[in-house]
Amino acid sequence: MKVPQAGAVAAVIALALTASGCGAGGEDKGTLPIGIKFDQPGIGMRETGGTFTGFDVDVATYVAKELGYSPEQIEFKQVLSNDRELLLQYNEVEFVVASYSINEKRKEKVDFAGPYFVAHQDLLTRANDTSITKAEDLNSKTMCSVTGSTSAENLKKNLAPKAALLELGGYSDCIVALQEGRVDAMTTDNSILAGYAARKGNEGKFKLTGQSLSNENYGIGVKKGEKDLQRKINEALKKMVQDGSWEAAVKKNFGANYKYEPAPAITTGS
């Protein structure tokens, strides 16, 4: 998928900010724009009717409460994997809670709070496909991931360099491609894949292969240099774990059978 040039994206974002009169700089304290995914069941999902569900939604709502905002004041904005940094840089959102794995390359452009969750990269295949049991099996297959995702980069560079890769704009597009047989597997974090496999209408159609191909530490992205906001978010995350809200959100969104790790220690900020 062709990614728009940064200048064009900046112009669009600037126009949107002018029209709304509200940026992440805080001119309008009445609303809090937060970037989330709209197409990840269990993580961040825009449901029919405009409501939002998912673990990241619950985390974002809790953090917003600690920052002094009610749920009614939150303005959830869709982010894609390849535009999260731009939306922060151009003040379109205050922070991003969108299965956003912390890595050194991203830390050059944004600051992170957290981590607040640990996931592991896995593969999702059609339920009747027995030809893929490990990552190396993809060397003769076609896999799907999202443009800008670290998962596809990890597979191509380290695990299955001969695999064909189809990069699409969203994981929901990959699910359709997998169901239609245009790809043999899709790859991303197991938390996201489990959400899709359990989604109503998908029961019995797909399966996770049970790989742990990476450790993905989800962080909350903030604009580079926003150290005070980073500190406040870290404090909110610690409180969410301490009062039991974190574990309740995990069980609510991923189901009783999902094998999750304990909340990770906060390692960002000073």
PDB file of C-alpha atoms in Angstrom:
ATOM      1  CA  MET A   1       0.000   0.000   0.000  1.00  0.00           C
ATOM      2  CA  LYS A   2       1.412   3.389  -0.957  1.00  0.00           C
ATOM      3  CA  VAL A   3       1.997   5.603   2.074  1.00  0.00           C
ATOM      4  CA  PRO A   4       1.275   9.341   1.627  1.00  0.00           C
ATOM      5  CA  GLN A   5       4.235  11.681   1.798  1.00  0.00           C
ATOM      6  CA  ALA A   6       4.782  13.262   5.222  1.00  0.00           C
ATOM      7  CA  GLY A   7       4.098  16.734   3.843  1.00  0.00           C
ATOM      8  CA  ALA A   8       0.736  15.705   2.481  1.00  0.00           C
ATOM      9  CA  VAL A   9      -0.197  14.002   5.734  1.00  0.00           C
ATOM     10  CA  ALA A  10       0.863  17.072   7.683  1.00  0.00           C
ATOM     11  CA  ALA A  11      -1.300  19.300   5.507  1.00  0.00           C
ATOM     12  CA  VAL A  12      -4.334  17.081   6.011  1.00  0.00           C
ATOM     13  CA  ILE A  13      -3.791  16.933   9.760  1.00  0.00           C
ATOM     14  CA  ALA A  14      -3.272  20.694   9.990  1.00  0.00           C
ATOM     15  CA  LEU A  15      -6.534  21.249   8.124  1.00  0.00           C
ATOM     16  CA  ALA A  16      -8.349  18.863  10.465  1.00  0.00           C
ATOM     17  CA  LEU A  17      -6.983  20.639  13.510  1.00  0.00           C
ATOM     18  CA  THR A  18      -8.009  24.018  12.155  1.00  0.00           C
ATOM     19  CA  ALA A  19     -11.523  22.767  11.541  1.00  0.00           C
ATOM     20  CA  SER A  20     -11.893  21.149  14.951  1.00  0.00           C
ATOM     21  CA  GLY A  21     -10.164  23.849  16.993  1.00  0.00           C
ATOM     22  CA  CYS A  22      -8.759  21.172  19.283  1.00  0.00           C
ATOM     23  CA  GLY A  23      -5.245  19.826  19.236  1.00  0.00           C
ATOM     24  CA  ALA A  24      -3.214  17.705  21.589  1.00  0.00           C
ATOM     25  CA  GLY A  25      -1.546  20.820  22.931  1.00  0.00           C
ATOM     26  CA  GLY A  26      -4.564  21.276  25.168  1.00  0.00           C
ATOM     27  CA  GLU A  27      -6.178  24.454  23.807  1.00  0.00           C
ATOM     28  CA  ASP A  28      -9.583  22.858  24.324  1.00  0.00           C
ATOM     29  CA  LYS A  29      -9.651  21.183  27.732  1.00  0.00           C
ATOM     30  CA  GLY A  30     -13.155  19.945  27.074  1.00  0.00           C
ATOM     31  CA  THR A  31     -12.042  16.978  24.996  1.00  0.00           C
ATOM     32  CA  LEU A  32      -9.127  14.570  25.014  1.00  0.00           C
ATOM     33  CA  PRO A  33      -8.171  13.084  21.606  1.00  0.00           C
ATOM     34  CA  ILE A  34      -6.698   9.586  21.955  1.00  0.00           C
ATOM     35  CA  GLY A  35      -5.452   7.396  19.119  1.00  0.00           C
ATOM     36  CA  ILE A  36      -6.618   3.772  19.086  1.00  0.00           C
ATOM     37  CA  LYS A  37      -7.136   1.002  16.572  1.00  0.00           C
ATOM     38  CA  PHE A  38     -10.663   0.670  15.199  1.00  0.00           C
ATOM     39  CA  ASP A  39     -10.370  -2.850  13.754  1.00  0.00           C
ATOM     40  CA  GLN A  40      -8.770  -5.063  16.410  1.00  0.00           C
ATOM     41  CA  PRO A  41     -11.308  -7.158  18.347  1.00  0.00           C
ATOM     42  CA  GLY A  42     -10.277  -7.468  21.991  1.00  0.00           C
ATOM     43  CA  ILE A  43      -7.764  -4.612  21.609  1.00  0.00           C
ATOM     44  CA  GLY A  44      -9.465  -1.639  19.986  1.00  0.00           C
ATOM     45  CA  MET A  45     -12.705  -2.030  18.066  1.00  0.00           C
ATOM     46  CA  ARG A  46     -15.275   0.423  16.799  1.00  0.00           C
ATOM     47  CA  GLU A  47     -18.544  -1.450  17.127  1.00  0.00           C
ATOM     48  CA  THR A  48     -21.733  -0.957  15.184  1.00  0.00           C
ATOM     49  CA  GLY A  49     -23.386   2.167  16.531  1.00  0.00           C
ATOM     50  CA  GLY A  50     -20.113   3.923  17.259  1.00  0.00           C
ATOM     51  CA  THR A  51     -19.179   2.464  20.655  1.00  0.00           C
ATOM     52  CA  PHE A  52     -15.644   1.272  21.385  1.00  0.00           C
ATOM     53  CA  THR A  53     -14.473  -1.936  23.024  1.00  0.00           C
ATOM     54  CA  GLY A  54     -11.153  -3.596  23.786  1.00  0.00           C
ATOM     55  CA  PHE A  55      -8.307  -3.741  26.268  1.00  0.00           C
ATOM     56  CA  ASP A  56      -6.587  -0.643  24.865  1.00  0.00           C
ATOM     57  CA  VAL A  57      -9.890   1.225  25.086  1.00  0.00           C
ATOM     58  CA  ASP A  58     -10.187   0.307  28.766  1.00  0.00           C
ATOM     59  CA  VAL A  59      -6.573   1.314  29.437  1.00  0.00           C
ATOM     60  CA  ALA A  60      -7.030   4.627  27.612  1.00  0.00           C
ATOM     61  CA  THR A  61     -10.261   5.353  29.493  1.00  0.00           C
ATOM     62  CA  TYR A  62      -8.595   4.633  32.843  1.00  0.00           C
ATOM     63  CA  VAL A  63      -5.607   6.847  32.044  1.00  0.00           C
ATOM     64  CA  ALA A  64      -7.927   9.623  30.872  1.00  0.00           C
ATOM     65  CA  LYS A  65      -9.814   9.412  34.172  1.00  0.00           C
ATOM     66  CA  GLU A  66      -6.563   9.837  36.079  1.00  0.00           C
ATOM     67  CA  LEU A  67      -5.774  12.868  33.926  1.00  0.00           C
ATOM     68  CA  GLY A  68      -9.114  14.413  34.885  1.00  0.00           C
ATOM     69  CA  TYR A  69     -11.302  13.478  31.897  1.00  0.00           C
ATOM     70  CA  SER A  70     -14.598  11.619  31.941  1.00  0.00           C
ATOM     71  CA  PRO A  71     -15.412   9.001  29.275  1.00  0.00           C
ATOM     72  CA  GLU A  72     -17.729  11.531  27.623  1.00  0.00           C
ATOM     73  CA  GLN A  73     -14.787  13.888  27.102  1.00  0.00           C
ATOM     74  CA  ILE A  74     -12.681  11.336  25.236  1.00  0.00           C
ATOM     75  CA  GLU A  75     -12.493  11.615  21.477  1.00  0.00           C
ATOM     76  CA  PHE A  76     -11.189   8.328  20.088  1.00  0.00           C
ATOM     77  CA  LYS A  77      -9.425   8.747  16.754  1.00  0.00           C
ATOM     78  CA  GLN A  78      -8.412   5.948  14.433  1.00  0.00           C
ATOM     79  CA  VAL A  79      -4.704   5.315  13.954  1.00  0.00           C
ATOM     80  CA  LEU A  80      -3.038   2.919  11.545  1.00  0.00           C
ATOM     81  CA  SER A  81       0.242   1.160  12.238  1.00  0.00           C
ATOM     82  CA  ASN A  82       2.137   3.375   9.798  1.00  0.00           C
ATOM     83  CA  ASP A  83       0.811   6.770  10.950  1.00  0.00           C
ATOM     84  CA  ARG A  84       1.018   6.651  14.753  1.00  0.00           C
ATOM     85  CA  GLU A  85       4.202   8.742  14.931  1.00  0.00           C
ATOM     86  CA  LEU A  86       2.843  11.362  12.518  1.00  0.00           C
ATOM     87  CA  LEU A  87      -0.390  11.826  14.449  1.00  0.00           C
ATOM     88  CA  LEU A  88       1.607  12.499  17.601  1.00  0.00           C
ATOM     89  CA  GLN A  89       4.102  14.783  15.892  1.00  0.00           C
ATOM     90  CA  TYR A  90       1.347  16.926  14.373  1.00  0.00           C
ATOM     91  CA  ASN A  91      -0.727  17.083  17.592  1.00  0.00           C
ATOM     92  CA  GLU A  92      -3.710  15.237  16.185  1.00  0.00           C
ATOM     93  CA  VAL A  93      -3.891  13.105  19.350  1.00  0.00           C
ATOM     94  CA  GLU A  94      -2.689  13.547  22.917  1.00  0.00           C
ATOM     95  CA  PHE A  95      -1.426   9.987  23.173  1.00  0.00           C
ATOM     96  CA  VAL A  96      -1.690   6.662  21.348  1.00  0.00           C
ATOM     97  CA  VAL A  97      -2.904   3.397  22.905  1.00  0.00           C
ATOM     98  CA  ALA A  98      -2.912   1.053  19.925  1.00  0.00           C
ATOM     99  CA  SER A  99      -1.024  -2.244  20.440  1.00  0.00           C
ATOM    100  CA  TYR A 100       2.039  -0.008  20.051  1.00  0.00           C
ATOM    101  CA  SER A 101       5.167  -2.104  20.602  1.00  0.00           C
ATOM    102  CA  ILE A 102       8.083  -0.215  22.130  1.00  0.00           C
ATOM    103  CA  ASN A 103      11.307  -0.414  20.112  1.00  0.00           C
ATOM    104  CA  GLU A 104      14.414   1.689  19.639  1.00  0.00           C
ATOM    105  CA  LYS A 105      13.494   2.896  16.156  1.00  0.00           C
ATOM    106  CA  ARG A 106      10.143   4.250  17.339  1.00  0.00           C
ATOM    107  CA  LYS A 107      11.714   5.813  20.429  1.00  0.00           C
ATOM    108  CA  GLU A 108      13.698   8.071  18.118  1.00  0.00           C
ATOM    109  CA  LYS A 109      10.434   9.745  17.086  1.00  0.00           C
ATOM    110  CA  VAL A 110       8.138   9.473  20.124  1.00  0.00           C
ATOM    111  CA  ASP A 111       8.329   8.903  23.855  1.00  0.00           C
ATOM    112  CA  PHE A 112       6.595   5.961  25.498  1.00  0.00           C
ATOM    113  CA  ALA A 113       4.884   5.402  28.809  1.00  0.00           C
ATOM    114  CA  GLY A 114       4.679   1.855  30.112  1.00  0.00           C
ATOM    115  CA  PRO A 115       4.904  -0.879  29.079  1.00  0.00           C
ATOM    116  CA  TYR A 116       1.443  -1.941  30.174  1.00  0.00           C
ATOM    117  CA  PHE A 117       1.115  -5.343  28.440  1.00  0.00           C
ATOM    118  CA  VAL A 118       3.320  -8.091  27.007  1.00  0.00           C
ATOM    119  CA  ALA A 119       2.203 -10.005  23.916  1.00  0.00           C
ATOM    120  CA  HIS A 120       4.013 -12.487  21.674  1.00  0.00           C
ATOM    121  CA  GLN A 121       4.034 -12.637  17.908  1.00  0.00           C
ATOM    122  CA  ASP A 122       2.152 -15.640  16.524  1.00  0.00           C
ATOM    123  CA  LEU A 123       0.644 -16.919  13.284  1.00  0.00           C
ATOM    124  CA  LEU A 124      -3.037 -17.314  12.402  1.00  0.00           C
ATOM    125  CA  THR A 125      -3.987 -19.839   9.737  1.00  0.00           C
ATOM    126  CA  ARG A 126      -7.182 -21.372   8.406  1.00  0.00           C
ATOM    127  CA  ALA A 127      -8.446 -24.024  10.805  1.00  0.00           C
ATOM    128  CA  ASN A 128      -8.067 -26.864   8.293  1.00  0.00           C
ATOM    129  CA  ASP A 129      -4.506 -25.964   7.257  1.00  0.00           C
ATOM    130  CA  THR A 130      -1.964 -28.429   8.669  1.00  0.00           C
ATOM    131  CA  SER A 131       0.970 -27.288   6.521  1.00  0.00           C
ATOM    132  CA  ILE A 132       2.044 -24.443   8.809  1.00  0.00           C
ATOM    133  CA  THR A 133       3.228 -25.406  12.275  1.00  0.00           C
ATOM    134  CA  LYS A 134       6.266 -23.134  12.615  1.00  0.00           C
ATOM    135  CA  ALA A 135       7.504 -19.851  11.202  1.00  0.00           C
ATOM    136  CA  GLU A 136       9.944 -21.487   8.768  1.00  0.00           C
ATOM    137  CA  ASP A 137       7.008 -23.125   6.972  1.00  0.00           C
ATOM    138  CA  LEU A 138       6.129 -19.694   5.597  1.00  0.00           C
ATOM    139  CA  ASN A 139       9.201 -19.732   3.321  1.00  0.00           C
ATOM    140  CA  SER A 140       7.047 -21.345   0.631  1.00  0.00           C
ATOM    141  CA  LYS A 141       3.867 -19.485   1.578  1.00  0.00           C
ATOM    142  CA  THR A 142       2.282 -16.045   1.450  1.00  0.00           C
ATOM    143  CA  MET A 143       1.696 -14.174   4.678  1.00  0.00           C
ATOM    144  CA  CYS A 144      -0.228 -11.010   5.445  1.00  0.00           C
ATOM    145  CA  SER A 145       0.504  -8.242   7.878  1.00  0.00           C
ATOM    146  CA  VAL A 146      -0.179  -4.542   8.241  1.00  0.00           C
ATOM    147  CA  THR A 147       1.915  -1.815   6.654  1.00  0.00           C
ATOM    148  CA  GLY A 148       4.387  -0.535   9.251  1.00  0.00           C
ATOM    149  CA  SER A 149       4.056  -3.562  11.524  1.00  0.00           C
ATOM    150  CA  THR A 150       7.131  -4.906  13.306  1.00  0.00           C
ATOM    151  CA  SER A 151       5.757  -8.456  12.952  1.00  0.00           C
ATOM    152  CA  ALA A 152       6.265  -8.705   9.192  1.00  0.00           C
ATOM    153  CA  GLU A 153       9.730  -7.195   9.513  1.00  0.00           C
ATOM    154  CA  ASN A 154      10.691  -9.788  12.127  1.00  0.00           C
ATOM    155  CA  LEU A 155       9.486 -12.701  10.000  1.00  0.00           C
ATOM    156  CA  LYS A 156      11.106 -11.522   6.774  1.00  0.00           C
ATOM    157  CA  LYS A 157      14.415 -10.609   8.378  1.00  0.00           C
ATOM    158  CA  ASN A 158      14.881 -13.366  10.921  1.00  0.00           C
ATOM    159  CA  LEU A 159      12.517 -16.296  10.466  1.00  0.00           C
ATOM    160  CA  ALA A 160      11.167 -16.789   6.933  1.00  0.00           C
ATOM    161  CA  PRO A 161      13.156 -14.641   4.476  1.00  0.00           C
ATOM    162  CA  LYS A 162      11.718 -16.419   1.421  1.00  0.00           C
ATOM    163  CA  ALA A 163       8.088 -15.874   2.393  1.00  0.00           C
ATOM    164  CA  ALA A 164       5.929 -13.744   0.142  1.00  0.00           C
ATOM    165  CA  LEU A 165       4.470 -10.777   1.999  1.00  0.00           C
ATOM    166  CA  LEU A 166       1.191  -8.979   1.400  1.00  0.00           C
ATOM    167  CA  GLU A 167       0.984  -5.738   3.388  1.00  0.00           C
ATOM    168  CA  LEU A 168      -2.493  -4.252   3.833  1.00  0.00           C
ATOM    169  CA  GLY A 169      -3.905  -1.260   5.649  1.00  0.00           C
ATOM    170  CA  GLY A 170      -5.574  -3.110   8.529  1.00  0.00           C
ATOM    171  CA  TYR A 171      -5.764  -6.507  10.169  1.00  0.00           C
ATOM    172  CA  SER A 172      -9.399  -6.808   9.178  1.00  0.00           C
ATOM    173  CA  ASP A 173      -8.196  -6.731   5.547  1.00  0.00           C
ATOM    174  CA  CYS A 174      -5.742  -9.543   6.326  1.00  0.00           C
ATOM    175  CA  ILE A 175      -8.519 -11.659   7.842  1.00  0.00           C
ATOM    176  CA  VAL A 176     -10.539 -11.331   4.636  1.00  0.00           C
ATOM    177  CA  ALA A 177      -7.485 -12.239   2.537  1.00  0.00           C
ATOM    178  CA  LEU A 178      -6.854 -15.292   4.745  1.00  0.00           C
ATOM    179  CA  GLN A 179     -10.452 -16.437   4.566  1.00  0.00           C
ATOM    180  CA  GLU A 180     -10.505 -16.019   0.781  1.00  0.00           C
ATOM    181  CA  GLY A 181      -7.281 -18.002   0.348  1.00  0.00           C
ATOM    182  CA  ARG A 182      -5.220 -15.116  -1.023  1.00  0.00           C
ATOM    183  CA  VAL A 183      -2.716 -15.627   1.799  1.00  0.00           C
ATOM    184  CA  ASP A 184      -1.784 -18.661   3.879  1.00  0.00           C
ATOM    185  CA  ALA A 185      -1.306 -16.966   7.231  1.00  0.00           C
ATOM    186  CA  MET A 186      -1.398 -13.629   8.954  1.00  0.00           C
ATOM    187  CA  THR A 187       1.010 -12.559  11.630  1.00  0.00           C
ATOM    188  CA  THR A 188       0.904 -10.109  14.490  1.00  0.00           C
ATOM    189  CA  ASP A 189       0.596 -10.291  18.262  1.00  0.00           C
ATOM    190  CA  ASN A 190      -1.228 -13.275  19.731  1.00  0.00           C
ATOM    191  CA  SER A 191      -3.588 -10.965  21.608  1.00  0.00           C
ATOM    192  CA  ILE A 192      -4.813  -9.441  18.347  1.00  0.00           C
ATOM    193  CA  LEU A 193      -5.032 -12.788  16.551  1.00  0.00           C
ATOM    194  CA  ALA A 194      -6.968 -14.352  19.431  1.00  0.00           C
ATOM    195  CA  GLY A 195      -9.464 -11.509  19.247  1.00  0.00           C
ATOM    196  CA  TYR A 196     -10.080 -12.111  15.561  1.00  0.00           C
ATOM    197  CA  ALA A 197     -10.359 -15.892  15.957  1.00  0.00           C
ATOM    198  CA  ALA A 198     -12.959 -15.473  18.706  1.00  0.00           C
ATOM    199  CA  ARG A 199     -14.907 -12.756  16.909  1.00  0.00           C
ATOM    200  CA  LYS A 200     -18.562 -13.580  16.265  1.00  0.00           C
ATOM    201  CA  GLY A 201     -18.809 -15.202  12.838  1.00  0.00           C
ATOM    202  CA  ASN A 202     -15.206 -16.392  12.874  1.00  0.00           C
ATOM    203  CA  GLU A 203     -15.634 -19.233  15.364  1.00  0.00           C
ATOM    204  CA  GLY A 204     -13.974 -22.403  14.078  1.00  0.00           C
ATOM    205  CA  LYS A 205     -12.595 -20.788  10.922  1.00  0.00           C
ATOM    206  CA  PHE A 206      -9.091 -19.946  12.126  1.00  0.00           C
ATOM    207  CA  LYS A 207      -6.455 -21.186  14.564  1.00  0.00           C
ATOM    208  CA  LEU A 208      -3.331 -19.853  16.246  1.00  0.00           C
ATOM    209  CA  THR A 209      -0.214 -21.940  15.751  1.00  0.00           C
ATOM    210  CA  GLY A 210       1.023 -21.228  19.280  1.00  0.00           C
ATOM    211  CA  GLN A 211       4.318 -19.546  18.384  1.00  0.00           C
ATOM    212  CA  SER A 212       6.182 -17.070  20.579  1.00  0.00           C
ATOM    213  CA  LEU A 213       8.201 -15.383  17.866  1.00  0.00           C
ATOM    214  CA  SER A 214       8.886 -12.169  19.765  1.00  0.00           C
ATOM    215  CA  ASN A 215       8.160 -10.276  22.944  1.00  0.00           C
ATOM    216  CA  GLU A 216       5.967  -7.249  22.252  1.00  0.00           C
ATOM    217  CA  ASN A 217       5.899  -4.699  25.060  1.00  0.00           C
ATOM    218  CA  TYR A 218       2.918  -2.412  24.477  1.00  0.00           C
ATOM    219  CA  GLY A 219       3.541   1.203  25.384  1.00  0.00           C
ATOM    220  CA  ILE A 220       1.505   4.395  25.262  1.00  0.00           C
ATOM    221  CA  GLY A 221       3.019   6.792  22.760  1.00  0.00           C
ATOM    222  CA  VAL A 222       3.288  10.511  23.523  1.00  0.00           C
ATOM    223  CA  LYS A 223       4.853  13.340  21.567  1.00  0.00           C
ATOM    224  CA  LYS A 224       8.637  13.493  21.869  1.00  0.00           C
ATOM    225  CA  GLY A 225       9.635  15.604  24.849  1.00  0.00           C
ATOM    226  CA  GLU A 226       6.298  15.401  26.693  1.00  0.00           C
ATOM    227  CA  LYS A 227       7.956  14.144  29.874  1.00  0.00           C
ATOM    228  CA  ASP A 228       5.295  15.432  32.271  1.00  0.00           C
ATOM    229  CA  LEU A 229       2.531  13.632  30.369  1.00  0.00           C
ATOM    230  CA  GLN A 230       4.691  10.506  30.191  1.00  0.00           C
ATOM    231  CA  ARG A 231       5.134  10.606  33.975  1.00  0.00           C
ATOM    232  CA  LYS A 232       1.412  11.105  34.646  1.00  0.00           C
ATOM    233  CA  ILE A 233       0.485   8.193  32.352  1.00  0.00           C
ATOM    234  CA  ASN A 234       3.016   5.939  34.081  1.00  0.00           C
ATOM    235  CA  GLU A 235       1.472   6.831  37.432  1.00  0.00           C
ATOM    236  CA  ALA A 236      -1.987   5.991  36.083  1.00  0.00           C
ATOM    237  CA  LEU A 237      -0.795   2.634  34.733  1.00  0.00           C
ATOM    238  CA  LYS A 238       0.745   1.703  38.073  1.00  0.00           C
ATOM    239  CA  LYS A 239      -2.501   2.567  39.848  1.00  0.00           C
ATOM    240  CA  MET A 240      -4.528   0.541  37.329  1.00  0.00           C
ATOM    241  CA  VAL A 241      -2.478  -2.544  38.169  1.00  0.00           C
ATOM    242  CA  GLN A 242      -2.558  -1.948  41.919  1.00  0.00           C
ATOM    243  CA  ASP A 243      -6.329  -1.543  42.198  1.00  0.00           C
ATOM    244  CA  GLY A 244      -7.114  -4.640  40.112  1.00  0.00           C
ATOM    245  CA  SER A 245      -8.536  -2.798  37.107  1.00  0.00           C
ATOM    246  CA  TRP A 246      -5.754  -4.022  34.805  1.00  0.00           C
ATOM    247  CA  GLU A 247      -6.368  -7.726  35.434  1.00  0.00           C
ATOM    248  CA  ALA A 248     -10.129  -7.253  35.182  1.00  0.00           C
ATOM    249  CA  ALA A 249      -9.693  -5.598  31.781  1.00  0.00           C
ATOM    250  CA  VAL A 250      -7.472  -8.436  30.528  1.00  0.00           C
ATOM    251  CA  LYS A 251      -9.991 -11.113  31.495  1.00  0.00           C
ATOM    252  CA  LYS A 252     -12.911  -9.104  30.137  1.00  0.00           C
ATOM    253  CA  ASN A 253     -11.397  -8.567  26.694  1.00  0.00           C
ATOM    254  CA  PHE A 254      -9.339 -11.713  26.021  1.00  0.00           C
ATOM    255  CA  GLY A 255     -11.440 -14.350  27.752  1.00  0.00           C
ATOM    256  CA  ALA A 256     -10.794 -16.755  30.595  1.00  0.00           C
ATOM    257  CA  ASN A 257      -8.700 -19.123  28.444  1.00  0.00           C
ATOM    258  CA  TYR A 258      -6.206 -16.537  27.225  1.00  0.00           C
ATOM    259  CA  LYS A 259      -2.769 -17.150  28.751  1.00  0.00           C
ATOM    260  CA  TYR A 260      -1.469 -13.742  29.704  1.00  0.00           C
ATOM    261  CA  GLU A 261       1.613 -12.622  31.542  1.00  0.00           C
ATOM    262  CA  PRO A 262       1.469 -10.464  34.673  1.00  0.00           C
ATOM    263  CA  ALA A 263       1.528  -6.714  34.180  1.00  0.00           C
ATOM    264  CA  PRO A 264       5.078  -5.690  33.231  1.00  0.00           C
ATOM    265  CA  ALA A 265       7.157  -3.304  35.294  1.00  0.00           C
ATOM    266  CA  ILE A 266       7.199   0.311  34.107  1.00  0.00           C
ATOM    267  CA  THR A 267      10.581   0.910  32.453  1.00  0.00           C
ATOM    268  CA  THR A 268      10.077   4.220  30.624  1.00  0.00           C
ATOM    269  CA  GLY A 269      10.546   7.745  31.913  1.00  0.00           C
ATOM    270  CA  SER A 270      12.696   8.893  34.775  1.00  0.00           C
TER     271      SER A 270
END
